[in-house]
mmCIF file of C-alpha atoms in Angstrom:
data_model
loop_
_atom_site.group_PDB
_atom_site.id
_atom_site.type_symbol
_atom_site.label_atom_id
_atom_site.label_comp_id
_atom_site.label_asym_id
_atom_site.label_seq_id
_atom_site.Cartn_x
_atom_site.Cartn_y
_atom_site.Cartn_z
ATOM 1 C CA MET F 712 0.036 0.322 0.393
ATOM 2 C CA SER F 713 1.255 3.023 -1.128
ATOM 3 C CA ASP F 714 1.605 5.991 2.278
ATOM 4 C CA VAL F 715 -0.636 8.079 0.343
ATOM 5 C CA ASP F 716 -3.211 5.251 1.927
ATOM 6 C CA GLU F 717 -1.358 4.073 5.151
ATOM 7 C CA MET F 718 -2.220 7.749 5.498
ATOM 8 C CA GLU F 719 -5.523 8.359 5.102
ATOM 9 C CA ASP F 720 -6.270 4.111 5.888
ATOM 10 C CA ALA F 721 -5.627 5.153 9.992
ATOM 11 C CA VAL F 722 -8.305 8.167 9.577
ATOM 12 C CA GLY F 723 -10.737 5.563 12.165
ATOM 13 C CA GLU F 724 -12.296 3.089 12.866
ATOM 14 C CA VAL F 725 -15.041 2.031 10.821
ATOM 15 C CA PRO F 726 -18.431 2.283 12.276
ATOM 16 C CA VAL F 727 -20.297 -0.815 12.288
ATOM 17 C CA ALA F 728 -22.350 -0.319 15.650
ATOM 18 C CA LEU F 729 -26.043 -0.646 14.708
ATOM 19 C CA ALA F 730 -28.276 0.612 17.598
ATOM 20 C CA ALA F 731 -31.479 -1.578 16.686
ATOM 21 C CA PRO F 732 -33.087 -4.980 16.927
ATOM 22 C CA ALA F 733 -31.137 -7.953 16.237
ATOM 23 C CA SER F 734 -33.006 -9.598 13.406
ATOM 24 C CA ALA F 735 -34.406 -12.959 13.195
ATOM 25 C CA VAL F 736 -33.669 -16.826 11.032
ATOM 26 C CA VAL F 737 -36.185 -19.314 10.976
ATOM 27 C CA VAL F 738 -36.772 -22.060 10.019
ATOM 28 C CA VAL F 739 -39.100 -24.578 9.344
ATOM 29 C CA GLY F 740 -37.749 -28.886 9.813
ATOM 30 C CA PRO F 741 -37.731 -31.640 11.888
ATOM 31 C CA GLY F 742 -37.620 -30.345 15.661
ATOM 32 C CA VAL F 743 -37.724 -33.021 18.815
ATOM 33 C CA GLU F 744 -38.492 -36.258 17.738
ATOM 34 C CA THR F 745 -38.419 -34.860 13.483
ATOM 35 C CA GLU F 746 -42.010 -32.546 14.409
ATOM 36 C CA GLU F 747 -42.714 -30.470 11.840
ATOM 37 C CA SER F 748 -41.413 -26.998 13.898
ATOM 38 C CA VAL F 749 -40.079 -23.254 13.611
ATOM 39 C CA ALA F 750 -36.873 -22.737 14.638
ATOM 40 C CA VAL F 751 -35.991 -18.680 15.596
ATOM 41 C CA TRP F 752 -32.700 -17.764 16.376
ATOM 42 C CA HIS F 753 -31.206 -13.905 16.810
ATOM 43 C CA VAL F 754 -28.118 -12.370 15.382
ATOM 44 C CA SER F 755 -27.337 -9.887 16.258
ATOM 45 C CA PRO F 756 -25.797 -6.327 13.402
ATOM 46 C CA GLN F 757 -22.100 -8.192 14.016
ATOM 47 C CA GLY F 758 -23.546 -11.639 12.832
ATOM 48 C CA MET F 759 -23.777 -13.514 17.094
ATOM 49 C CA PRO F 760 -26.190 -14.842 17.765
ATOM 50 C CA VAL F 761 -27.970 -13.843 20.722
ATOM 51 C CA GLY F 762 -30.751 -15.962 20.827
ATOM 52 C CA ALA F 763 -33.009 -18.706 19.814
ATOM 53 C CA TRP F 764 -36.645 -20.970 19.971
ATOM 54 C CA ILE F 765 -37.559 -23.672 18.666
ATOM 55 C CA TYR F 766 -41.329 -24.338 18.676
ATOM 56 C CA SER F 767 -43.594 -26.881 17.348
ATOM 57 C CA LEU F 768 -45.169 -26.198 14.482
ATOM 58 C CA GLU F 769 -48.195 -28.048 15.163
ATOM 59 C CA SER F 770 -49.355 -25.728 19.200
ATOM 60 C CA LEU F 771 -48.048 -22.571 16.855
ATOM 61 C CA LEU F 772 -51.169 -23.552 14.657
ATOM 62 C CA GLY F 773 -53.496 -24.156 17.638
ATOM 63 C CA SER F 774 -52.851 -22.401 20.065
ATOM 64 C CA ARG F 775 -52.820 -18.532 19.364
ATOM 65 C CA ASP F 776 -51.450 -17.075 22.536
ATOM 66 C CA GLU F 777 -47.459 -19.925 20.820
ATOM 67 C CA ALA F 778 -48.778 -18.098 17.917
ATOM 68 C CA ARG F 779 -48.618 -14.584 19.158
ATOM 69 C CA ARG F 780 -45.705 -15.426 21.495
ATOM 70 C CA LEU F 781 -43.216 -16.353 18.179
ATOM 71 C CA LEU F 782 -44.426 -13.198 16.723
ATOM 72 C CA THR F 783 -42.543 -11.342 19.784
ATOM 73 C CA LEU F 784 -39.538 -12.865 18.895
ATOM 74 C CA VAL F 785 -40.001 -10.837 14.849
ATOM 75 C CA GLU F 786 -42.571 -8.437 14.021
ATOM 76 C CA ARG F 787 -39.749 -5.010 14.935
ATOM 77 C CA ARG F 788 -36.459 -7.305 12.988
ATOM 78 C CA SER F 789 -35.120 -7.821 10.198
ATOM 79 C CA ILE F 790 -36.337 -10.926 8.996
ATOM 80 C CA THR F 791 -34.560 -13.698 7.320
ATOM 81 C CA GLY F 792 -33.710 -18.074 6.152
ATOM 82 C CA VAL F 793 -33.169 -19.878 4.442
ATOM 83 C CA ALA F 794 -36.153 -19.410 0.940
ATOM 84 C CA PRO F 795 -37.708 -16.499 0.794
ATOM 85 C CA GLY F 796 -41.331 -18.660 0.527
ATOM 86 C CA GLU F 797 -41.517 -20.926 3.238
ATOM 87 C CA LEU F 798 -40.544 -17.523 5.528
ATOM 88 C CA ASP F 799 -43.917 -16.531 3.212
ATOM 89 C CA GLU F 800 -45.645 -19.661 4.334
ATOM 90 C CA VAL F 801 -45.322 -19.552 8.179
ATOM 91 C CA LEU F 802 -45.302 -16.613 9.325
ATOM 92 C CA GLY F 803 -49.075 -16.506 6.959
ATOM 93 C CA ARG F 804 -50.139 -19.341 9.226
ATOM 94 C CA VAL F 805 -48.816 -18.347 11.877
ATOM 95 C CA THR F 806 -50.078 -14.699 12.020
ATOM 96 C CA ARG F 807 -53.353 -16.425 11.768
ATOM 97 C CA ALA F 808 -53.186 -18.648 13.477
ATOM 98 C CA ALA F 809 -52.491 -14.972 16.381
ATOM 99 C CA GLY F 810 -56.124 -14.018 15.544
ATOM 100 C CA VAL F 811 -53.923 -10.480 13.919
ATOM 101 C CA ASP F 812 -55.392 -9.489 10.992
ATOM 102 C CA ALA F 813 -51.873 -8.219 9.043
ATOM 103 C CA GLU F 814 -51.641 -9.087 6.165
ATOM 104 C CA LYS F 815 -48.036 -9.998 4.932
ATOM 105 C CA TRP F 816 -46.665 -7.220 7.676
ATOM 106 C CA TRP F 817 -43.578 -8.421 7.139
ATOM 107 C CA THR F 818 -42.223 -8.095 3.308
ATOM 108 C CA ALA F 819 -40.703 -4.695 3.760
ATOM 109 C CA GLN F 820 -38.651 -7.107 6.838
ATOM 110 C CA LEU F 821 -37.377 -9.843 4.831
ATOM 111 C CA PHE F 822 -33.581 -9.845 3.468
ATOM 112 C CA SER F 823 -32.221 -12.916 2.035
ATOM 113 C CA PRO F 824 -28.277 -13.766 1.822
ATOM 114 C CA LEU F 825 -27.922 -13.397 -1.727
ATOM 115 C CA GLN F 826 -28.769 -10.015 -2.454
ATOM 116 C CA CYS F 827 -26.597 -8.940 1.325
ATOM 117 C CA PHE F 828 -23.896 -10.705 -1.235
ATOM 118 C CA ALA F 829 -25.332 -9.491 -4.774
ATOM 119 C CA ASP F 830 -24.587 -5.814 -2.526
ATOM 120 C CA ILE F 831 -21.547 -6.641 -1.434
ATOM 121 C CA VAL F 832 -19.514 -7.771 -3.957
ATOM 122 C CA ASP F 833 -21.428 -4.811 -6.914
ATOM 123 C CA ARG F 834 -19.903 -2.276 -4.316
ATOM 124 C CA ARG F 835 -16.102 -3.877 -4.311
ATOM 125 C CA ALA F 836 -16.855 -3.401 -7.759
ATOM 126 C CA ALA F 837 -17.649 0.581 -7.541
ATOM 127 C CA TYR F 838 -15.308 1.196 -5.065
ATOM 128 C CA ASP F 839 -12.670 -0.958 -7.665
ATOM 129 C CA GLU F 840 -13.744 1.766 -10.088
ATOM 130 C CA THR F 841 -13.492 4.305 -8.527
ATOM 131 C CA VAL F 842 -9.737 3.757 -7.247
ATOM 132 C CA SER F 843 -9.011 2.946 -10.297
ATOM 133 C CA ALA F 844 -10.393 7.081 -11.128
ATOM 134 C CA ALA F 845 -8.210 7.785 -7.989
ATOM 135 C CA LYS F 846 -4.985 6.787 -10.066
ATOM 136 C CA ARG F 847 -5.322 7.937 -12.542
ATOM 137 C CA GLU F 848 -5.522 11.998 -10.711
ATOM 138 C CA LEU F 849 -3.290 11.426 -7.526
ATOM 139 C CA LYS F 850 0.102 10.175 -7.439
ATOM 140 C CA ASN F 851 0.980 6.798 -5.008
ATOM 141 C CA VAL F 852 -3.083 5.175 -5.314
ATOM 142 C CA ALA F 853 -3.204 1.924 -4.694
ATOM 143 C CA ASP F 854 -5.028 -1.028 -5.319
ATOM 144 C CA VAL F 855 -7.340 -2.683 -3.095
ATOM 145 C CA GLY F 856 -6.283 -5.761 -2.050
ATOM 146 C CA TRP F 857 -9.320 -7.640 -1.038
ATOM 147 C CA SER F 858 -9.080 -10.764 0.511
ATOM 148 C CA ARG F 859 -10.496 -12.837 -1.678
ATOM 149 C CA ASP F 860 -11.826 -11.624 -4.828
ATOM 150 C CA PHE F 861 -15.633 -11.742 -5.289
ATOM 151 C CA ALA F 862 -16.433 -11.270 -8.742
ATOM 152 C CA ALA F 863 -16.136 -14.157 -10.736
ATOM 153 C CA GLU F 864 -19.242 -15.991 -8.488
ATOM 154 C CA ARG F 865 -22.802 -16.607 -9.565
ATOM 155 C CA LEU F 866 -25.190 -18.101 -6.873
ATOM 156 C CA ILE F 867 -27.920 -19.701 -7.336
ATOM 157 C CA SER F 868 -29.198 -21.134 -3.925
ATOM 158 C CA PHE F 869 -28.035 -20.398 -0.286
ATOM 159 C CA ASP F 870 -25.701 -23.554 0.225
ATOM 160 C CA ASP F 871 -23.800 -22.235 -3.423
ATOM 161 C CA LEU F 872 -23.147 -19.133 -0.955
ATOM 162 C CA ARG F 873 -22.554 -21.299 2.094
ATOM 163 C CA SER F 874 -20.254 -23.217 0.254
ATOM 164 C CA LEU F 875 -18.541 -20.075 -0.636
ATOM 165 C CA SER F 876 -18.252 -19.044 3.104
ATOM 166 C CA ARG F 877 -16.747 -22.923 3.778
ATOM 167 C CA VAL F 878 -19.173 -22.728 6.954
ATOM 168 C CA ARG F 879 -19.504 -26.567 7.570
ATOM 169 C CA PRO F 880 -23.634 -27.826 8.175
ATOM 170 C CA VAL F 881 -24.409 -27.338 11.670
ATOM 171 C CA VAL F 882 -25.011 -30.508 12.832
ATOM 172 C CA GLY F 883 -27.373 -30.549 16.363
ATOM 173 C CA SER F 884 -29.677 -32.086 18.155
ATOM 174 C CA THR F 885 -32.219 -31.041 15.300
ATOM 175 C CA ALA F 886 -32.433 -30.416 12.223
ATOM 176 C CA VAL F 887 -34.029 -27.171 12.852
ATOM 177 C CA GLY F 888 -31.857 -26.202 15.008
ATOM 178 C CA SER F 889 -29.022 -27.223 13.223
ATOM 179 C CA GLY F 890 -30.714 -25.468 10.021
ATOM 180 C CA ALA F 891 -30.800 -20.999 12.172
ATOM 181 C CA LEU F 892 -27.094 -21.975 13.293
ATOM 182 C CA THR F 893 -26.036 -22.311 9.641
ATOM 183 C CA VAL F 894 -27.696 -19.384 8.832
ATOM 184 C CA VAL F 895 -25.927 -18.015 11.188
ATOM 185 C CA GLY F 896 -22.796 -18.455 10.269
ATOM 186 C CA VAL F 897 -23.399 -17.548 7.380
ATOM 187 C CA LEU F 898 -25.114 -13.721 8.107
ATOM 188 C CA ARG F 899 -21.315 -13.619 10.017
ATOM 189 C CA TRP F 900 -19.538 -14.237 7.596
ATOM 190 C CA LEU F 901 -21.786 -12.345 5.581
ATOM 191 C CA VAL F 902 -20.707 -9.119 7.737
ATOM 192 C CA ARG F 903 -16.446 -9.581 7.715
ATOM 193 C CA GLN F 904 -17.432 -9.206 3.536
ATOM 194 C CA TRP F 905 -18.789 -6.302 4.411
ATOM 195 C CA VAL F 906 -16.281 -4.238 7.021
ATOM 196 C CA GLU F 907 -13.627 -5.423 5.242
ATOM 197 C CA THR F 908 -15.520 -3.775 2.121
ATOM 198 C CA GLU F 909 -16.507 -0.499 3.702
ATOM 199 C CA GLY F 910 -13.048 -0.638 5.109
ATOM 200 C CA VAL F 911 -12.375 1.091 2.019
ATOM 201 C CA LYS F 912 -14.069 5.114 2.827
ATOM 202 C CA ARG F 913 -11.182 5.236 5.338
ATOM 203 C CA ARG F 914 -9.456 7.035 1.930
ATOM 204 C CA ARG F 915 -10.275 9.724 1.901
ATOM 205 C CA TYR F 916 -10.848 10.356 -1.276
ATOM 206 C CA VAL F 917 -14.282 6.748 -1.763
ATOM 207 C CA ARG F 918 -15.371 8.495 1.160
ATOM 208 C CA GLU F 919 -15.803 11.963 -0.160
ATOM 209 C CA ALA F 920 -17.311 9.052 -3.248
ATOM 210 C CA TYR F 921 -19.586 8.203 -1.320
ATOM 211 C CA GLY F 922 -19.982 8.702 2.600
ATOM 212 C CA ASP F 923 -19.407 7.694 5.653
ATOM 213 C CA ALA F 924 -19.194 3.286 6.504
ATOM 214 C CA GLU F 925 -22.664 1.403 6.024
ATOM 215 C CA PRO F 926 -22.910 -0.615 8.946
ATOM 216 C CA LEU F 927 -24.526 -3.951 6.616
ATOM 217 C CA PRO F 928 -25.112 -4.515 3.722
ATOM 218 C CA PRO F 929 -28.549 -2.686 1.390
ATOM 219 C CA SER F 930 -30.562 -5.407 1.309
ATOM 220 C CA TRP F 931 -29.538 -5.800 4.449
ATOM 221 C CA LEU F 932 -29.902 -2.121 6.987
ATOM 222 C CA ALA F 933 -33.468 -1.666 4.415
ATOM 223 C CA SER F 934 -34.700 -4.730 6.332
ATOM 224 C CA VAL F 935 -33.240 -3.444 9.909
ATOM 225 C CA GLN F 936 -35.256 0.132 8.920
ATOM 226 C CA ALA F 937 -38.191 -1.551 8.142
ATOM 227 C CA GLY F 938 -38.849 -3.770 10.574
ATOM 228 C CA MET F 939 -38.368 -0.755 13.595
ATOM 229 C CA THR F 940 -42.017 0.290 12.373
ATOM 230 C CA THR F 941 -43.499 -1.933 12.828
ATOM 231 C CA ARG F 942 -46.214 -2.793 15.239
ATOM 232 C CA LEU F 943 -49.277 -6.133 15.759
ATOM 233 C CA PRO F 944 -51.980 -5.813 17.466
ATOM 234 C CA LEU F 945 -50.685 -8.190 19.588
#
C-alpha cells in the first residue's frame, strides 16, 4: 500500500455499530422427535447469535397465545432464512393463528443472504472503479487488496453461498436448530465481508464519493429499518 493510502487508512475505524434490534433467522424443519418445528434465532448486527427458540408448528397453529409469542420475536426485526417462500408460508400461517389481521406485514422486513452477497460484490466493484480513477489523477494510490475476489462468482442457491463462505453445515440435536445455526454462520461471514468492503472508506477519496461507512449491506439494512417501524396488534 502507498504512504498516502496508509495515512488515509489511519483516519479512524469503520463505524459498524448499529443501534437496532437483532435480526431474526426463521427456519422450518424437523425438531424434537422429528416433529415439524419452527426455529427462531436472533442475530446481532455483528452477526452473533443472541437468542434462540424452537416451537412445534402444531402448537403454534393450535394456540393463539403460542402464535403471538412467536410473532413478538420477529415483528420488529429484519427476518431471513433459507427460502423466502418458506418464510411467507410459515409467517402467514402463524399470523392467522394469532388472530392478527395484517396481510403480509413482514414483506419489507425480509432480506436474503444471497442479495446481501450481491450487495457486497456490487459495492466492491464500485469502489474498485473509484480507486482506478483516483490512480489516474493522484500519485501513490494503491489498488484495493481484497482478501478474496468474488467478482466471478455466480451463486444460485443458499447452499452455493454457504459453500463459498466455507461455513460447514451445523450438526446439532435437531435438524431445525442446526439449519438456523448454519444460516447464522453465513450471516456472520457476510458481516465480515461487509466490514472489509466498507473499510475502503478509510481512504478519503472513497469516503468523499460514497459517504461514511454503513453498518450492513443495503438490503439487510433496509429490512432492519423497516422492522423498527412495525407494530402488530398483539
